[in-house]
Short mmCIF file of C-alpha atoms in Angstrom, two decimals:
data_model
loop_
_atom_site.label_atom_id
_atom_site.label_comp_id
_atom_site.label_asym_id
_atom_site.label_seq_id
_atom_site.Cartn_x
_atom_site.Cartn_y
_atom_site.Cartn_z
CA UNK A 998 83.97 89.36 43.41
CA UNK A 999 82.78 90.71 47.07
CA UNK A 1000 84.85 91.60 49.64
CA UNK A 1001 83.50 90.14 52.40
CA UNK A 1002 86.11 91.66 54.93
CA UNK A 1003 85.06 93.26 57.67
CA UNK A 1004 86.12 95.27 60.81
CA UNK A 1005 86.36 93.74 63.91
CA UNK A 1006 83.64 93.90 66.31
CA UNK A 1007 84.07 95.54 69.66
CA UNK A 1008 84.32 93.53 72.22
CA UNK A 1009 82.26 94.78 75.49
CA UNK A 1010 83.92 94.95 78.65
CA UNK A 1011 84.29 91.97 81.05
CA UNK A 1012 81.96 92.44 83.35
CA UNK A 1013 83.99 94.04 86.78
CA UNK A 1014 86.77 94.52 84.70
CA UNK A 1015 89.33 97.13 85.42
CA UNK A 1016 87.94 99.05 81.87
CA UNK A 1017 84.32 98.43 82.87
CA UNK A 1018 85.15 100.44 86.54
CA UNK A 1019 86.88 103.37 84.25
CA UNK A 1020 83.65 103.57 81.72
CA UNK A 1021 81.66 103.42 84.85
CA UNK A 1022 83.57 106.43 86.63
CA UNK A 1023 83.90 108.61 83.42
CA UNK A 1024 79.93 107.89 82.56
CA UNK A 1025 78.98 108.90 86.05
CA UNK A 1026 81.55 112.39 86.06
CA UNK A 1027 79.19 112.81 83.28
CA UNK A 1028 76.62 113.23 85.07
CA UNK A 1029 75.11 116.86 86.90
CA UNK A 1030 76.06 115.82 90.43
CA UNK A 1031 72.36 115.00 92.62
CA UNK A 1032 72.65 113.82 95.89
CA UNK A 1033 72.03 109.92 96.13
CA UNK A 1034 68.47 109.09 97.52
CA UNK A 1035 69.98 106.60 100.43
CA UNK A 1036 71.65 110.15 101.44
CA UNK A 1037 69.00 111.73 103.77
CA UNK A 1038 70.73 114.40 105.23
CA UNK A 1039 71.68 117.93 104.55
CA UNK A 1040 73.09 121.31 106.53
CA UNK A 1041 70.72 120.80 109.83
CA UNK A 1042 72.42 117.25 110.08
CA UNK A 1043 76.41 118.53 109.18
CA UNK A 1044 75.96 121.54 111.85
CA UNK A 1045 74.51 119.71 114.18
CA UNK A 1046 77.30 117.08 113.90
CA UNK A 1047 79.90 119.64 113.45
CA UNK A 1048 79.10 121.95 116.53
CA UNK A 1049 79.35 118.30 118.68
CA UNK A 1050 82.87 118.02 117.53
CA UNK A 1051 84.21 121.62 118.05
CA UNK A 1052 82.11 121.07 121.43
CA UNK A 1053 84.53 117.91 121.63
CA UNK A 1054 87.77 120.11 120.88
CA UNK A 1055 87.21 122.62 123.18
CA UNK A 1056 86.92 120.12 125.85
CA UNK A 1057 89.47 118.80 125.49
CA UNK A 1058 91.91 121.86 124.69
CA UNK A 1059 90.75 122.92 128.13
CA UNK A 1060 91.79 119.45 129.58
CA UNK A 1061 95.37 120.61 128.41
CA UNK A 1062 95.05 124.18 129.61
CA UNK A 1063 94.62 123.01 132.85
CA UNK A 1064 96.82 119.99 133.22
CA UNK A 1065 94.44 117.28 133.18
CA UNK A 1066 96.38 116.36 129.22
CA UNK A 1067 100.29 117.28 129.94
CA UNK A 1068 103.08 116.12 128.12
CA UNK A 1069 103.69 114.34 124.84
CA UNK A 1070 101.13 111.53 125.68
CA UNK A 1071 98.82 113.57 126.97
CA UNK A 1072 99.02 115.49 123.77
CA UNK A 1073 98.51 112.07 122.18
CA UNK A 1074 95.38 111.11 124.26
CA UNK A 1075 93.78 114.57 123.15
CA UNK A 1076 94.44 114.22 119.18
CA UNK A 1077 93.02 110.59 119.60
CA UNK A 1078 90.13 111.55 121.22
CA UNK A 1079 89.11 114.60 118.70
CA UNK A 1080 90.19 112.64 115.66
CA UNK A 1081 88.39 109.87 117.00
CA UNK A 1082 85.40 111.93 118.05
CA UNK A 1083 85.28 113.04 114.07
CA UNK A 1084 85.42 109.36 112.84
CA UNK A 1085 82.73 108.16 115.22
CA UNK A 1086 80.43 111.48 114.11
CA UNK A 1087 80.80 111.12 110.66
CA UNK A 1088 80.07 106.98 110.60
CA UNK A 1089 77.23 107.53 112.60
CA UNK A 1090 75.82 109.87 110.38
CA UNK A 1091 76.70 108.10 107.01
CA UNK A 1092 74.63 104.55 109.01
CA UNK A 1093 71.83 106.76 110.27
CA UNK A 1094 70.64 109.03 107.50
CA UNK A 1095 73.24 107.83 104.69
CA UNK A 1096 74.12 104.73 102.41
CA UNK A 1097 76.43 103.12 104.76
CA UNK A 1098 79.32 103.87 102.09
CA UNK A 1099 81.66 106.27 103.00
CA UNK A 1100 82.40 106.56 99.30
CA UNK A 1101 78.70 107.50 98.23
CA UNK A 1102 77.57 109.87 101.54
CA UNK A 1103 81.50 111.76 101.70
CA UNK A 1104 83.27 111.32 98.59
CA UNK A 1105 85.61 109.38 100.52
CA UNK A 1106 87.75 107.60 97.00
CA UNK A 1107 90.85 108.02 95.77
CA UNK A 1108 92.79 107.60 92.51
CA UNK A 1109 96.36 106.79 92.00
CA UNK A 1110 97.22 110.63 90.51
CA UNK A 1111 95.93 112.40 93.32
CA UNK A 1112 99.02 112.72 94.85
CA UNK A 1113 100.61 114.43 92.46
CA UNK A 1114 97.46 116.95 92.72
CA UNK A 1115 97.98 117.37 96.32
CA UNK A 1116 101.73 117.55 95.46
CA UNK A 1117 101.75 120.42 92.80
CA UNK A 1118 98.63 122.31 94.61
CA UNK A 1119 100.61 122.21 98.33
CA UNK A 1120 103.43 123.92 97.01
CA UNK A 1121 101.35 126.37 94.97
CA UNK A 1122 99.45 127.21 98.42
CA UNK A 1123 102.44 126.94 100.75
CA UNK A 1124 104.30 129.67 97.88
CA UNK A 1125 100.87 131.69 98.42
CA UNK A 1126 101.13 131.68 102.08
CA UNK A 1127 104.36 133.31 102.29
CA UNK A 1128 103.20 135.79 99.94
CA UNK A 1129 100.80 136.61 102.78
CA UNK A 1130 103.27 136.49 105.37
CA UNK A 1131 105.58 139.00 103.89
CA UNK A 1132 102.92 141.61 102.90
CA UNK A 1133 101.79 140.97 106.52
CA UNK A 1134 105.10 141.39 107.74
CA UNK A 1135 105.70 144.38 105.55
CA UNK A 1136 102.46 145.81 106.37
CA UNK A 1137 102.77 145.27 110.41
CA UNK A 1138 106.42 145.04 110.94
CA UNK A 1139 105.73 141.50 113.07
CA UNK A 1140 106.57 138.10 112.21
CA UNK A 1141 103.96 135.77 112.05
CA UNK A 1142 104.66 132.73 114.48
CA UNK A 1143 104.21 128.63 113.60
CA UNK A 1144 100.78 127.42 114.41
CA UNK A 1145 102.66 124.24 115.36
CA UNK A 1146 103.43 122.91 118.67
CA UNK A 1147 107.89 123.04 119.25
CA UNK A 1148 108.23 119.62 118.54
CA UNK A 1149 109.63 117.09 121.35
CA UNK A 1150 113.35 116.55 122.33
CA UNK A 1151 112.59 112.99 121.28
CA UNK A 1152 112.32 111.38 118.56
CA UNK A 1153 109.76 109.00 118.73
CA UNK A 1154 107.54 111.66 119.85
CA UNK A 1155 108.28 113.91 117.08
CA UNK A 1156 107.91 110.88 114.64
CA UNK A 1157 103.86 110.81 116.67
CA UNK A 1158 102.65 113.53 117.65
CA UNK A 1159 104.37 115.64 115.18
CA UNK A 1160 104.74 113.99 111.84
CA UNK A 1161 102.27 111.57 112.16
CA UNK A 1162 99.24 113.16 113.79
CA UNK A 1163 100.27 116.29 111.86
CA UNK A 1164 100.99 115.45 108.41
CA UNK A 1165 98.55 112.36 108.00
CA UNK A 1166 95.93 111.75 110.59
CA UNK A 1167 94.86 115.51 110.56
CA UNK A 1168 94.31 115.44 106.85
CA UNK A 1169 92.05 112.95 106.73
CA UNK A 1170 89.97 113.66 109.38
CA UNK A 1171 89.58 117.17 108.64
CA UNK A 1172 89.20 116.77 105.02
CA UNK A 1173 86.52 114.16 106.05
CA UNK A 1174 84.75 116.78 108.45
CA UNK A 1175 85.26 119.81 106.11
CA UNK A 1176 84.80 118.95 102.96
CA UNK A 1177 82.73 115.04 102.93
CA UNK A 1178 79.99 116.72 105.40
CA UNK A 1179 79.87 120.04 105.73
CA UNK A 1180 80.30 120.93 102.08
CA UNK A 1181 78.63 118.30 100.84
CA UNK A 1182 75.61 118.96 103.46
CA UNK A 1183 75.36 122.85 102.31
CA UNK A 1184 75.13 121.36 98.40
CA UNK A 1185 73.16 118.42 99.44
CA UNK A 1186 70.31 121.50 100.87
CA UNK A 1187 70.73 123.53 98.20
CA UNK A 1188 70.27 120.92 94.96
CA UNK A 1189 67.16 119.45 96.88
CA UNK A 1190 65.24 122.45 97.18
CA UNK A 1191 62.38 122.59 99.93
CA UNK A 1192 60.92 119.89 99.17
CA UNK A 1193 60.62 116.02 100.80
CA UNK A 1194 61.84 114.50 98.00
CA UNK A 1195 64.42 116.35 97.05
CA UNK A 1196 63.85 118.77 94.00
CA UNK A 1197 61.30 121.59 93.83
CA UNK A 1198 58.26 121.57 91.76
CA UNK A 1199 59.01 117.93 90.68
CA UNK A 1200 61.71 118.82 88.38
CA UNK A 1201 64.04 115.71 87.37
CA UNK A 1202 67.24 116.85 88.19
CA UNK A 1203 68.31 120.79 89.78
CA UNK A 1204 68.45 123.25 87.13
CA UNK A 1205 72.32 124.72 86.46
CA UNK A 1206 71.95 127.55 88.11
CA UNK A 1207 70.89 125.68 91.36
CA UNK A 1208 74.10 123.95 90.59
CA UNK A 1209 76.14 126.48 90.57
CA UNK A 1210 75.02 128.19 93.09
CA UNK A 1211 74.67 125.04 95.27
CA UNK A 1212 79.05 124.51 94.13
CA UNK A 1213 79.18 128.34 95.22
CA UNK A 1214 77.96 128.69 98.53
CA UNK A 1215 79.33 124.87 99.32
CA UNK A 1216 82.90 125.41 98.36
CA UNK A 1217 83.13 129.04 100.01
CA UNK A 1218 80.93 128.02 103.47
CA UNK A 1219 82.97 125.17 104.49
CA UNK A 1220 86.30 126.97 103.50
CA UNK A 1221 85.24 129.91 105.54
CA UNK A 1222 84.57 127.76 108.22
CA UNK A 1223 87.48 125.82 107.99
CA UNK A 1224 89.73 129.05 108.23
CA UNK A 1225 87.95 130.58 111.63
CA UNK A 1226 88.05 127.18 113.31
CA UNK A 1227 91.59 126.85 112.76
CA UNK A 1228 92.32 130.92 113.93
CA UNK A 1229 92.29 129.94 117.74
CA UNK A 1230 95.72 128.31 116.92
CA UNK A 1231 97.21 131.94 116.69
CA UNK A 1232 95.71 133.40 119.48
CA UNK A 1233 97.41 136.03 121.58
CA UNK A 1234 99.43 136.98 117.84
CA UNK A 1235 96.65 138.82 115.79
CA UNK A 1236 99.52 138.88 112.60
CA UNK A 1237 99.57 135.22 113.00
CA UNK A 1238 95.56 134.45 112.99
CA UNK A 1239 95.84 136.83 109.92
CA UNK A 1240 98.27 134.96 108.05
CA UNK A 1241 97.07 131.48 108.96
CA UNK A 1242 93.42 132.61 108.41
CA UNK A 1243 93.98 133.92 104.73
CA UNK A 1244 96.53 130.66 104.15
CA UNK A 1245 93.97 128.46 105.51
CA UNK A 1246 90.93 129.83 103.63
CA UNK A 1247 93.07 129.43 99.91
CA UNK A 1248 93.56 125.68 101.48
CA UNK A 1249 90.13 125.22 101.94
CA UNK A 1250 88.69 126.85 98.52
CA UNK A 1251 91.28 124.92 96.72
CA UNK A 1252 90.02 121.23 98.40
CA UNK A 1253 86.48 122.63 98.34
CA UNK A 1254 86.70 122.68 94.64
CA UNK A 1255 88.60 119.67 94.12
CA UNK A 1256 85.43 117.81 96.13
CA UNK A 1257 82.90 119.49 94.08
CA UNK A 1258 84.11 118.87 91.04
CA UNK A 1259 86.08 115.40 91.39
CA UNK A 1260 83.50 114.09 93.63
CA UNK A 1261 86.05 112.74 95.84
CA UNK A 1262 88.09 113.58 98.56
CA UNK A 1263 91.51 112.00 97.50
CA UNK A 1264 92.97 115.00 95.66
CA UNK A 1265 91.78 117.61 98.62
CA UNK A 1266 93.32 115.05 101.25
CA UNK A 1267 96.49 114.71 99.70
CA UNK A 1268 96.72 118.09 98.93
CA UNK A 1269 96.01 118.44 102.95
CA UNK A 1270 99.05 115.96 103.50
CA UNK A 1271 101.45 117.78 101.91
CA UNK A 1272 100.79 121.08 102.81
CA UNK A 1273 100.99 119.83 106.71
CA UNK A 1274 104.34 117.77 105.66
CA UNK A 1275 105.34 120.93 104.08
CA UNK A 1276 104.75 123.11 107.57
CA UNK A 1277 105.95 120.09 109.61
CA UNK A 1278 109.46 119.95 108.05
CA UNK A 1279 109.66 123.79 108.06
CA UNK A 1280 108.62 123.68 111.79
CA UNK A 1281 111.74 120.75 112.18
CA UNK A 1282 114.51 122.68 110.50
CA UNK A 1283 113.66 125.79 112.54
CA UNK A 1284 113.84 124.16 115.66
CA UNK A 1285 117.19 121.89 114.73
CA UNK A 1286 118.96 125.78 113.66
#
């Protein structure tokens, strides 16, 4: 007599079911990353863009050198105008020359684990950045100083300008500008080749060692520039624009190669968050001893 038992059959995923998304995300990390075809810009486009903004920041850092931005709010005013400035850039590039997704042109997704990347990574960097300050300390004999602002006698001002601005806003904005379109931009050139549509000498996809060196020069680019925009806040100290320099580029090579090889920016913008939150409380129980 015949068994006529049998196994049961696999059921396919409901379509735009939560396991349909995950098979969708882990088929597509599968994949050598290309950039998109609706994606029609590259490093011309993300320096262009970029130079506007750091035009934008130095505008208005000289509005507050000479008085024009004073005080707490003005302080406020300045941080929404250059954080604004980057949002505005960045979603007229993506509706210009991109998708229209923020998600597709910049990486811009998260998952729910990413902050306990950005967690564990932040205190890894914030432990390598006083390794840096005590050889340069040893090596000098000066004290590096905070590359934060003394934070206000009041509180709802510290709670602003301070922790929020700081420690959230900044993260995201600058994680945005760094690491969705500049490093993207450099790999974005690089995979395409010099050719109009994208790959040279018709080839499907980029060979691997376009790949790599496209993840190479991305990664290390935007973290370099990342570091030297961010020296001006030690000016005058030259032990200070040393340690926050070298602090900042680790910062920016870690997120760099969180984006290129997550594909997203979640894990380099919470790692961003708590590293700032990190400084930001440091900077607060200075100031309160």
């Amino acid at each position: 007599m015949s068994d006529h038992s049998a196994a049961p059959a696999e059921t396919a995923p409901r379509p735009g079911s939560r396991q349909e998304r995950a098979e969708a995300r882990r088929a597509e990390a599968r994949l050598p990353y290309t950039p998109s075809p609706d994606t029609r810009w590259g490093t011309p486009t993300a320096l262009v863009t970029f130079v506007a903004i750091i035009a934008l920041l130095v505008v208005v850092e000289l509005a507050r050198t000479f008085g024009v931005l004073s005080g707490e709010v003005g302080t406020m005013i300045m941080w929404i105008i250059f954080d604004g400035g980057i949002l505005v850039a960045l979603a007229i590039v993506c509706r210009t020359w991109g998708s229209g997704s923020w998600a597709k042109d910049f990486g811009l997704r998260f998952r729910w684990f990413d902050v306990f990347i950005g967690l564990g990574s932040a205190v890894g960097i914030q432990l390598i950045g006083g390794m840096i300050g005590q050889f340069v300390i040893a090596l000098t004999g000066e004290t590096p100083k905070s590359n934060i602002a003394p934070p206000s006698p009041e509180l709802v001002w510290v709670l602003v300008n301070t922790v929020f601005v700081t420690a959230i806003v900044a993260p995201f904005c600058e994680e945005a500008l760094f690491r969705g379109l500049l490093l993207r931009g450099f790999r974005n050139t690089i995979l395409r080749g010099r050719t109009a549509n994208g790959v040279r000498r018709g080839a499907a996809t980029p060979s691997t060692a376009r790949r790599r060196t496209a993840a190479i020069v991305s990664v290390g680019a935007s973290a370099l520039i990342f570091a030297i925009v961010h020296l001006y806040e030690g000016w005058g100290s030259p032990v200070t624009m040393v340690t926050l320099g070298l602090t900042i580029l680790v910062l920016g090579t870690v997120n760099g190669v969180y984006a290129a090889t997550t594909r997203r920016l979640g894990p380099g913008i919470w790692t961003h968050v708590w590293f700032n939150t990190f400084t930001v409380l440091l900077t607060l129980a200075r100031s309160g001893s």
